[in-house]
Coordinates of C-alpha atoms and ligand atoms in Angstrom, one line a residue:
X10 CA -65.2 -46.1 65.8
X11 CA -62.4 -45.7 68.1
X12 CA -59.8 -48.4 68.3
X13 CA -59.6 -47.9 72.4
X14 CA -56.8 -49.9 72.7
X15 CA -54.2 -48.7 70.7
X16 CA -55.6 -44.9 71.7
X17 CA -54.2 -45.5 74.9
X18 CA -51.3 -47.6 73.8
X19 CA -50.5 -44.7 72.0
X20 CA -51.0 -42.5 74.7
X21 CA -49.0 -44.4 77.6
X22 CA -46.4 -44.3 74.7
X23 CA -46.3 -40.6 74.7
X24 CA -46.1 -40.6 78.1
X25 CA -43.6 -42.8 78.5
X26 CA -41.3 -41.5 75.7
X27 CA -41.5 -38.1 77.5
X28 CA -40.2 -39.1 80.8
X29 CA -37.6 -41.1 79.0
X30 CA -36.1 -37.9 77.0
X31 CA -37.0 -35.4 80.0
X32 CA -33.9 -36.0 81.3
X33 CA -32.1 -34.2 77.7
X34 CA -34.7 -31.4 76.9
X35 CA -34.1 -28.0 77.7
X36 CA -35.6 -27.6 81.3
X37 CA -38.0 -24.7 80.5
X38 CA -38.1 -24.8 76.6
X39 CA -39.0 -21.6 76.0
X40 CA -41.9 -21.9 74.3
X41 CA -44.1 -19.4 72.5
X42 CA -47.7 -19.5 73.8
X43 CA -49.1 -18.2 70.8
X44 CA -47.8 -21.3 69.4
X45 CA -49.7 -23.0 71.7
X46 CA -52.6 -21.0 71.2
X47 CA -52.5 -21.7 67.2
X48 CA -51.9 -25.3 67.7
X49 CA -55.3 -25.7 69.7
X50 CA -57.0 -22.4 69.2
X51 CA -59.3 -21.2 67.1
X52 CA -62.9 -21.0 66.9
X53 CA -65.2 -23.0 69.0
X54 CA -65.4 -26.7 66.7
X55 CA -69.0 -26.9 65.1
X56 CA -68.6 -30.8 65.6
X57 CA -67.1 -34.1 66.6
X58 CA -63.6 -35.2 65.7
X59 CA -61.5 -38.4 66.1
X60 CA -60.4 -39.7 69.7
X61 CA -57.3 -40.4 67.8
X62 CA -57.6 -37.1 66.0
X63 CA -57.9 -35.2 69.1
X64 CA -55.1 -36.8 71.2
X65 CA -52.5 -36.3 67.9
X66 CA -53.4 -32.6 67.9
X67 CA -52.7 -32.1 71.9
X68 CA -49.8 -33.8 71.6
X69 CA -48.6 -32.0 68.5
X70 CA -49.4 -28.7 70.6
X71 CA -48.5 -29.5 73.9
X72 CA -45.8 -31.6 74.4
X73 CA -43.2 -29.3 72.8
X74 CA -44.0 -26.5 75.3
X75 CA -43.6 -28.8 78.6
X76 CA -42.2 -27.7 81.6
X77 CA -39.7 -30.1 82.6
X78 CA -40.6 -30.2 86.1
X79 CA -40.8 -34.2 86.6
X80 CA -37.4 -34.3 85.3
X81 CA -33.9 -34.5 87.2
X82 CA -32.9 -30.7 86.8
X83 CA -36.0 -28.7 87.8
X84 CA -35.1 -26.9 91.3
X85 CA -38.2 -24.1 91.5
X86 CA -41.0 -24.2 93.7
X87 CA -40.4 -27.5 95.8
X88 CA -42.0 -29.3 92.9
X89 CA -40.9 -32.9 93.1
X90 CA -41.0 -35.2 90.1
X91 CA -43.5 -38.0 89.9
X92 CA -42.5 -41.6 90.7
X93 CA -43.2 -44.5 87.9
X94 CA -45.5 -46.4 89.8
X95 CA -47.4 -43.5 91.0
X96 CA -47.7 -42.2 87.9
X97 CA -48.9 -45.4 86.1
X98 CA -51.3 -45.6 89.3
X99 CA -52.8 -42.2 88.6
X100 CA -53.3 -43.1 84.6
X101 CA -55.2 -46.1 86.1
X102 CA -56.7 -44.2 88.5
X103 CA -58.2 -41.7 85.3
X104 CA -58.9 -45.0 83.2
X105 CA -60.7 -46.2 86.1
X106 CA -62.7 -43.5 86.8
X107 CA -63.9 -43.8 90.3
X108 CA -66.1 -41.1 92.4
X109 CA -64.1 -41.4 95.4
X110 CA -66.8 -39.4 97.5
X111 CA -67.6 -42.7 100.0
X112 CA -68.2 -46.1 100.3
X113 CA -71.1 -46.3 98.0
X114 CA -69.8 -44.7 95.4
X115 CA -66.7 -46.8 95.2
X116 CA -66.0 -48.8 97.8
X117 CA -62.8 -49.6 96.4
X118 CA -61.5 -45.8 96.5
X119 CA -62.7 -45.5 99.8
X120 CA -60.5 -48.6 101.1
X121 CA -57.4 -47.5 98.9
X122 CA -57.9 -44.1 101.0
X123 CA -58.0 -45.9 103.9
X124 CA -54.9 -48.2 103.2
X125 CA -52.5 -45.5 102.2
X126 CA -53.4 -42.8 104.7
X127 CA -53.0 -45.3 107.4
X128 CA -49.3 -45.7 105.9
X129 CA -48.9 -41.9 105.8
X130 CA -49.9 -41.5 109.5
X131 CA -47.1 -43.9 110.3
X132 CA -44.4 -42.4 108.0
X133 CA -45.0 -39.4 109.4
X134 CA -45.3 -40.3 113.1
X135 CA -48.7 -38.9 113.6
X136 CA -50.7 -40.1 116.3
X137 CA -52.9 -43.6 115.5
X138 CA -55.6 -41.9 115.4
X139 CA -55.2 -39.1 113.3
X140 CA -58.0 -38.6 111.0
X141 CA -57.0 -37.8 107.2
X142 CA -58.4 -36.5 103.6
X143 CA -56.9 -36.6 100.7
X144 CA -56.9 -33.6 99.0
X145 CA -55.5 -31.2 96.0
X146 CA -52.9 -29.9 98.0
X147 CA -51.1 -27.7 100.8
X148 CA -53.9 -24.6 100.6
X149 CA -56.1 -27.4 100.6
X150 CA -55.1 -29.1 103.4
X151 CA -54.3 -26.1 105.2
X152 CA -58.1 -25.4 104.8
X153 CA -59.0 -28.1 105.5
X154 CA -56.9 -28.6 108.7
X155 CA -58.0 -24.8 109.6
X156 CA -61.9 -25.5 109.4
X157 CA -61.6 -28.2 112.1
X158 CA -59.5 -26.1 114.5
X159 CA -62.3 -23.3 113.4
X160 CA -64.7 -26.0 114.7
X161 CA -63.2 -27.2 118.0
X162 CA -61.9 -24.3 119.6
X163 CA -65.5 -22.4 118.8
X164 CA -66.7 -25.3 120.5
X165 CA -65.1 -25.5 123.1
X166 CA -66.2 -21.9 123.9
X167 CA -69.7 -23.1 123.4
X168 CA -70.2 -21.4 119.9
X169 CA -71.3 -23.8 117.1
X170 CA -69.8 -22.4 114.1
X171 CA -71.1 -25.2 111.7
X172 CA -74.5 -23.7 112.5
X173 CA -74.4 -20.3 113.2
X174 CA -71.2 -19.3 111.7
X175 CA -69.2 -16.5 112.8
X176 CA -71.8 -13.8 113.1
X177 CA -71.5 -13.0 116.9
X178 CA -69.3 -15.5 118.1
X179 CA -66.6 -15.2 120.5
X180 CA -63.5 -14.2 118.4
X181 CA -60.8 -16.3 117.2
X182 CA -57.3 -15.4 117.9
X183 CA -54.9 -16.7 114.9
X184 CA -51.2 -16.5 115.7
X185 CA -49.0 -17.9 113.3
X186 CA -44.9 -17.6 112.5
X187 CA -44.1 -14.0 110.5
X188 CA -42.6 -16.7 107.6
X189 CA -45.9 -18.8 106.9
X190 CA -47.2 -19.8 103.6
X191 CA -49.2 -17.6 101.9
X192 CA -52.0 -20.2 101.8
X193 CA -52.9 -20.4 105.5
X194 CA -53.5 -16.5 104.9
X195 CA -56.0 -17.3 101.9
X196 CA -57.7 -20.3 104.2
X197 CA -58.2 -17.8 107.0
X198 CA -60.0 -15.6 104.5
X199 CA -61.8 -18.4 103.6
X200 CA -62.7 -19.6 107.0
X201 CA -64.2 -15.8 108.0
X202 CA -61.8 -15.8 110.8
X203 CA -60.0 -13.1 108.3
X204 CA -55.7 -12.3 107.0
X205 CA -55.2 -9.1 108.7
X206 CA -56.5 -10.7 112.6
X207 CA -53.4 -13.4 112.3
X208 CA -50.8 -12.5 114.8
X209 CA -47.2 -12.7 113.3
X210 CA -44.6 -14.0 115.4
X211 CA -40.7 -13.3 114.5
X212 CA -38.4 -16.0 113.7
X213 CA -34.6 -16.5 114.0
X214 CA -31.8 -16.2 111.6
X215 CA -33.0 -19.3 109.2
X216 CA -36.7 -18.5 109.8
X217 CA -37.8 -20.5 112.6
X218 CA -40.2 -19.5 114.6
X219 CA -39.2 -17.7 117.7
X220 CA -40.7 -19.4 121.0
X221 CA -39.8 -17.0 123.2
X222 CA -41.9 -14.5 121.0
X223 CA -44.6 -16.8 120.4
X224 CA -45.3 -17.2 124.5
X225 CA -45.0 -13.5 124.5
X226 CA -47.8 -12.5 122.2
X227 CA -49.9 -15.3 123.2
X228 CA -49.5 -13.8 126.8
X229 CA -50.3 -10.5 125.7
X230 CA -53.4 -11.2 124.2
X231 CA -57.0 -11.8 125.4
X232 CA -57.7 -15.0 126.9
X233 CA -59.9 -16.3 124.1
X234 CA -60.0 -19.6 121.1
X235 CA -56.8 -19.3 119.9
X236 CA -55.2 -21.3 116.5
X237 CA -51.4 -21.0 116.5
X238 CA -49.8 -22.0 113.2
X239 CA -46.3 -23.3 113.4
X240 CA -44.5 -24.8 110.1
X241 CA -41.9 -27.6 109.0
X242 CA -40.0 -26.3 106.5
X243 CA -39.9 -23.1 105.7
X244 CA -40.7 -22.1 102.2
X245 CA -37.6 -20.3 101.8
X246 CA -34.9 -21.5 103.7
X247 CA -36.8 -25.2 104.5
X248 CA -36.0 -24.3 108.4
X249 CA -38.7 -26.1 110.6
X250 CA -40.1 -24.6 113.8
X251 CA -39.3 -25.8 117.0
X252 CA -42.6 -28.1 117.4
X253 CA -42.1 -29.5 120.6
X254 CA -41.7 -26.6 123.0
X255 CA -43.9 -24.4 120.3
X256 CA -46.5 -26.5 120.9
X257 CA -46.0 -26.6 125.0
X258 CA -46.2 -22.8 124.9
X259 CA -49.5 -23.1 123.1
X260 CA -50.6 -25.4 125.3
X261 CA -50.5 -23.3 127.9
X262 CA -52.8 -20.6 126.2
X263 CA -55.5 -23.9 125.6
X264 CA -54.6 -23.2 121.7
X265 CA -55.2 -25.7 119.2
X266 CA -51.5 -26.2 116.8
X267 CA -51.6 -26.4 113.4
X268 CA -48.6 -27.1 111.2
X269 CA -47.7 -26.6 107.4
X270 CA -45.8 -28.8 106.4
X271 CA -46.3 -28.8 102.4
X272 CA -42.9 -30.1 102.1
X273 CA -40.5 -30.3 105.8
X274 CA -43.3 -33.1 107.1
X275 CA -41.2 -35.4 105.4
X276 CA -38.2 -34.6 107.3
X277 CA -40.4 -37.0 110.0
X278 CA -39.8 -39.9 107.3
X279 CA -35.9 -40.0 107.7
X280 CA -33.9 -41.1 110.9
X281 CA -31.4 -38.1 109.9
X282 CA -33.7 -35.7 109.6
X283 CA -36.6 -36.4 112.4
X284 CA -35.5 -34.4 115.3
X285 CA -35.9 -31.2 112.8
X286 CA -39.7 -32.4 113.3
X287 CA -39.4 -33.2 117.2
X288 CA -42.5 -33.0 119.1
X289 CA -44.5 -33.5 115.6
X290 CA -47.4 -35.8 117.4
X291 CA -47.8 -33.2 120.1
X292 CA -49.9 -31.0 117.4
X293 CA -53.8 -31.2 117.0
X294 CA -53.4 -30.7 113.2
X295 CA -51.0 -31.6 109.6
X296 CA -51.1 -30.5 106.4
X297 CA -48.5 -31.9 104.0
X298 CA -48.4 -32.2 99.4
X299 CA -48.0 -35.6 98.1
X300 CA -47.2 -34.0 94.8
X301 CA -44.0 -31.9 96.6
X302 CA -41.6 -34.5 98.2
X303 CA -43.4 -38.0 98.1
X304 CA -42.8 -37.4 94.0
X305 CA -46.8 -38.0 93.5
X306 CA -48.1 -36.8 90.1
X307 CA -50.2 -33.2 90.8
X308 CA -52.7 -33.0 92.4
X309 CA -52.3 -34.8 96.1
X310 CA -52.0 -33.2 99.3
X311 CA -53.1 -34.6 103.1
X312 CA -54.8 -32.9 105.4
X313 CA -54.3 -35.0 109.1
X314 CA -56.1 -34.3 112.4
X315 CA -55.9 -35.6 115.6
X316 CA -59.6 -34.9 116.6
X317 CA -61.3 -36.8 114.3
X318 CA -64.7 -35.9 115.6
X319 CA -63.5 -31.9 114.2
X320 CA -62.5 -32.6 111.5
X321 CA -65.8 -34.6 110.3
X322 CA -67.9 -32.1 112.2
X323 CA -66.3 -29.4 109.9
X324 CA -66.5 -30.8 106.6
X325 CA -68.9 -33.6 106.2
X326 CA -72.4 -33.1 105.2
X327 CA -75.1 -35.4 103.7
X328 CA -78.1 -35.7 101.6
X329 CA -80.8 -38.2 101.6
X330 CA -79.5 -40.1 98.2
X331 CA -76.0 -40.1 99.4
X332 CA -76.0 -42.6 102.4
X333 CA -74.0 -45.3 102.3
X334 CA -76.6 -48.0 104.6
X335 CA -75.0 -51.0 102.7
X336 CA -72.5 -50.3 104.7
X337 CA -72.4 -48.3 107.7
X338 CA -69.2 -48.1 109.6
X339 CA -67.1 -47.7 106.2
X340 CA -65.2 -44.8 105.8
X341 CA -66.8 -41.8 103.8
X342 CA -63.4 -39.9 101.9
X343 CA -65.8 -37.2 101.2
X344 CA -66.4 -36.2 104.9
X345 CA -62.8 -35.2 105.4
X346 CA -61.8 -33.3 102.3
X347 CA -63.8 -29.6 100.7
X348 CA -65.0 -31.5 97.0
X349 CA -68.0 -33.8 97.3
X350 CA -67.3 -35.6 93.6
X351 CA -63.5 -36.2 93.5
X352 CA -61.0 -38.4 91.8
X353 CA -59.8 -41.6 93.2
X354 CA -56.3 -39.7 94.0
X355 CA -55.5 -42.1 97.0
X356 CA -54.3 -44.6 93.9
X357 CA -51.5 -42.6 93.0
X358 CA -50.0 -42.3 97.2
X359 CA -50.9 -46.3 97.7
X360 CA -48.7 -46.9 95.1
X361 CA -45.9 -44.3 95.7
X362 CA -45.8 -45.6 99.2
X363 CA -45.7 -49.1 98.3
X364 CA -42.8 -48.5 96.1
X365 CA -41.1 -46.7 97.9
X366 CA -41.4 -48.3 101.3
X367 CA -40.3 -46.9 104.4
X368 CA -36.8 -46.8 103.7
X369 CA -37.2 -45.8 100.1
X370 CA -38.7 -43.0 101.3
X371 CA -36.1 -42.3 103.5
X372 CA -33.3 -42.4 100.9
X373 CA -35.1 -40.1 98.7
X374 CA -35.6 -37.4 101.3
X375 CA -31.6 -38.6 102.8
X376 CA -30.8 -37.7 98.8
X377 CA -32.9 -34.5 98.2
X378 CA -31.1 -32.9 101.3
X379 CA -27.6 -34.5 100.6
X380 CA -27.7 -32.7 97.4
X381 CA -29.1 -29.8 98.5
X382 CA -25.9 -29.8 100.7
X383 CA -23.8 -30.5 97.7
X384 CA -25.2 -27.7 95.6
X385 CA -24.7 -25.6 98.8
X386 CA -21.1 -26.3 99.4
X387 CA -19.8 -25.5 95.5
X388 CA -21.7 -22.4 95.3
X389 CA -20.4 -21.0 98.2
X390 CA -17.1 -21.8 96.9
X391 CA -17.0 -19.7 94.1
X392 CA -16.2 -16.0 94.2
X393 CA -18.6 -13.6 94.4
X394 CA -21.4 -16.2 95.3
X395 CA -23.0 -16.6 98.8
X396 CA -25.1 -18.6 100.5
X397 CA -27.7 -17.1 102.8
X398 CA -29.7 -20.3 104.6
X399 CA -28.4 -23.0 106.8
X400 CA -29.3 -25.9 104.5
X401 CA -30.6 -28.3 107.3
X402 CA -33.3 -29.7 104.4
X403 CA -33.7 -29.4 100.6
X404 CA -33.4 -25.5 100.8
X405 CA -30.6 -23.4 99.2
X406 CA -30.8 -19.5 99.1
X407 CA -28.0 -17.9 96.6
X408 CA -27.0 -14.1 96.6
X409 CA -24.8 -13.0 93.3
X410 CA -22.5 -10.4 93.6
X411 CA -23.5 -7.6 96.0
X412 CA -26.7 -6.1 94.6
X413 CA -30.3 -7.7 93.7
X414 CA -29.3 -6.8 90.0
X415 CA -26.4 -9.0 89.8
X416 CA -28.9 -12.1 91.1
X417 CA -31.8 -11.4 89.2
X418 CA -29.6 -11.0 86.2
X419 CA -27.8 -14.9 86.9
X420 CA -31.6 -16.5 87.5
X421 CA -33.1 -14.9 84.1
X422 CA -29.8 -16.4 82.5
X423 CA -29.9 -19.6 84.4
X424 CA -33.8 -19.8 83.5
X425 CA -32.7 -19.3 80.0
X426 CA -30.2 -22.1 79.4
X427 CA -32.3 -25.2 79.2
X428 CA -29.9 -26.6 81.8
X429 CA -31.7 -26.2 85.2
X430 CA -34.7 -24.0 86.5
X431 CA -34.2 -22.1 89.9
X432 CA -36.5 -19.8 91.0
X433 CA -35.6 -16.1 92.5
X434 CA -37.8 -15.6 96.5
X435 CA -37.1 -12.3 98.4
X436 CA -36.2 -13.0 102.0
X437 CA -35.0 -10.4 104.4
X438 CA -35.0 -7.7 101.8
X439 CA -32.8 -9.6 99.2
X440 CA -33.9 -10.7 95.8
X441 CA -32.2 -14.6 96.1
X442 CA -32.4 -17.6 94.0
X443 CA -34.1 -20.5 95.1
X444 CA -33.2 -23.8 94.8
X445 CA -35.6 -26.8 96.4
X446 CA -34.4 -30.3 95.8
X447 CA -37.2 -32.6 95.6
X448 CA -37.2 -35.0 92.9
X449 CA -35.9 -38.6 92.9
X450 CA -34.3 -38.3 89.7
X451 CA -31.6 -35.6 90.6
X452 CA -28.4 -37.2 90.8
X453 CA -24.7 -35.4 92.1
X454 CA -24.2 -35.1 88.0
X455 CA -26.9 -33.2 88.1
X456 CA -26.4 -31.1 90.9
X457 CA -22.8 -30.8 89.2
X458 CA -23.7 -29.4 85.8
X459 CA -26.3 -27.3 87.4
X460 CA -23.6 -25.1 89.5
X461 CA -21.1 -25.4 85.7
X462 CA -24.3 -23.5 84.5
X463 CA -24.8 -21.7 87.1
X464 CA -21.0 -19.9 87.3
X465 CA -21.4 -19.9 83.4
X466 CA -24.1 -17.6 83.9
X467 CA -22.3 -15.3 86.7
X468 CA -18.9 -15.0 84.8
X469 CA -21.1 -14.3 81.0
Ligands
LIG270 C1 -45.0 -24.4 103.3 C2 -46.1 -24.5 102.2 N1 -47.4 -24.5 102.5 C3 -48.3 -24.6 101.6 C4 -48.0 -24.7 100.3 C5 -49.2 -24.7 99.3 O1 -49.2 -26.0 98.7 P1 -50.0 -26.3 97.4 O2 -49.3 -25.4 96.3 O3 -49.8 -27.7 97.2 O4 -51.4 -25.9 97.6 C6 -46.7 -24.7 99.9 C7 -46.2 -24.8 98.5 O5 -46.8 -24.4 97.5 C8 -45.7 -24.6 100.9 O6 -44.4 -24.7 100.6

């Protein structure tokens, strides 16, 4: 019989006793996966085991292997740690076990939802009556966002897509910056409206979009339901688009405006970074990662709209042991998000949020880009080291020496150390490294002994 208790005493001491020591731990330890492998391999077991059996044994496997990506010196992929009370909310949130589909089958998910996106619209400055899901993530919620612009601008042209799809409908013109996310070319495949239609527009020197291009191939075109896809924050250099007149340009072409903004969205959340986002309301759709700068525990992403009735109309369905008559006008989670059974993930943002606050939240993105700056500013001093971006967010790009050799060469070496993880991105036919500051434990220390090992690595 399983002593529950001090199973998951034991556990939330593991947990806790990781995020203590993360901080000391090689960064990327280097682990062997066949270690891995051996440690929870083998053949299929015949039969039961222990809880307490079972969690010793992942433990004993895993935990030596982590990637130390919620602590203060992990600058790859925009990552973000995880903040404490979000991360004890999301352990509740598993402990709790809730079906956050709708209102009937936990009522108490569905408010939580309700509560914290609410909060989210207004951090972000989104309209009032944005419309919200909570989902895994950026390709999520680019899908998501995608499938109701899909819906509205079909039906505005009198096509119903829900129910005839796209067989013989009028075509869809997608025009979106040359620099976009890989994932709003996998929602497009997705969606049927297909990769290789989009239109790219060019961008300027830190990867803005160009407007002056954008009005240009939106003039050239065939007047037709058109989806323009702008983006805050730029996955290299963390440049945002020019929403405001991007989005008057569209207008003129009747185009509904989409925006990534996996990570720059939050740029909205600080008075010193807002006007990077100006014009942000003026757009008909958001998509934005919890799990990226809000420092949510994977997975949490939001996927906003400001035509609720799309956004419903392209996700929800029903089925006659699914409605929620006890109570009517409640809002259904499930009818703006892709998964039908999901987890109650709207835990883990309540609380993040309401820790934070608003001006918690605008410190922590005030931080991130300060030392963004700060890593900026000593690289660039040091010979033989460039920068390449403007750093107006949590974006660096750093060129070594003259040739893509020399940086590949200081990332694998960097990558290597324990000391700090940085990434390597191409942009503009250079091999770079890639730093993204995005977690609120990095401190100027840490920035600091990340460029020592950084130059160490150069100079080896
Ligand atoms: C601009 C942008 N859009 C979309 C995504 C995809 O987000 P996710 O990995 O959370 O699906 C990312 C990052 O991964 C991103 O930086």
């Amino acid at each position: 019989m399983t002593d529950l208790r001090a199973l998951l005493t034991t556990v939330a001491g593991h947990v806790a006793a990781y995020r203590e020591a993360v901080p000391d731990l090689p960064v990327f330890p280097g682990a062997d996966p066949d270690r891995v492998r051996a440690a929870l391999g083998g053949p299929l077991p015949e039969g039961p085991a222990s809880a307490e059996a079972v969690v010793a044994q992942l433990v004993a496997g895993v935990e030596p292997a982590l990637v130390g990506s919620t602590g203060p010196r992990y600058f790859g992929f925009v990552i973000g740690a995880s903040l404490d009370a979000a991360t004890a909310a999301d352990m509740l949130a598993v402990g709790w076990d809730q079906n956050a589909y709708n209102q009937l089958s936990s009522p108490v998910a569905a408010v939580v939802e309700e509560v914290a996106g609410g909060w989210l619209r207004e951090l972000l400055g989104l309209p009032a009556r944005a419309s919200f899901g909570f989902v895994t993530g950026g390709q999520a919620a680019n899908t998501v966002c995608l499938a109701a612009a899909r819906h509205k601008v079909l039906a505005d042209a009198g096509w119903d897509v829900e129910r005839d799809g796209l067989v013989g409908s009028p075509g869809v013109r997608v025009v979106a910056t040359a620099e976009r996310h890989a994932t709003i070319d996998r929602a497009l495949r997705l969606l049927g409206l297909g990769a290789g239609a989009l239109e790219p527009v060019g961008t300027d020197g830190n990867g803005a979009i160009d407007v002056r291009e954008l009005a240009a191939v939106l003039a050239q075109g065939p007047v037709a339901p058109t989806i323009v896809c702008l983006q805050a924050g730029n996955v290299n250099t963390g440049a945002c688009d020019p929403l405001r007149p991007a989005v008057a340009v569209a207008r003129e072409h009747g185009a509904w405006v989409h925006v990534d903004g996996a990570f720059g969205l939050w740029a909205a959340a600080s008075p010193t970074t807002r006007w990077l986002v100006d014009g942000i309301e003026t757009a008909d759709s958001w998509a934005t990662d919890g799990h990226k700068w809000l420092n949510v525990p994977y997975d949490c992403g939001y996927a906003f709209c400001a035509h609720p009735d799309a956004h419903v109309a392209a996700l929800a369905y029903t089925a006659a042991y699914l409605r929620a008559a006890a109570m009517p006008s409640a809002r259904s989670p499930g009818d703006y998000v892709l998964e039908s059974s999901r987890r109650a993930r709207g835990m883990a943002t309540w609380a993040a949020v309401r820790e934070l606050g608003r001006t918690g939240l605008a410190a922590l993105v005030e931080q991130c880009c300060a030392l963004a700056r700060r890593f900026a500013v000593q690289l660039a001093s040091v010979e033989g080291v460039e920068v390449l971006n403007d750093v107006v967010l949590n974006q660096v790009l750093v060129r070594f020496g003259a040739d893509d050799a020399t940086t590949e060469r200081v990332i694998a070496a960097v990558q290597a150390s324990g000391e700090c993880w940085m990434g390597a991105t191409s942009w503009r036919g250079m091999t770079l490294m890639r730093i993204s500051v995005s977690s609120w434990r990095t401190t100027e220390d840490d920035v600091d002994r990340s460029v020592r090992a950084i130059v160490a690595a150069l100079r080896a």
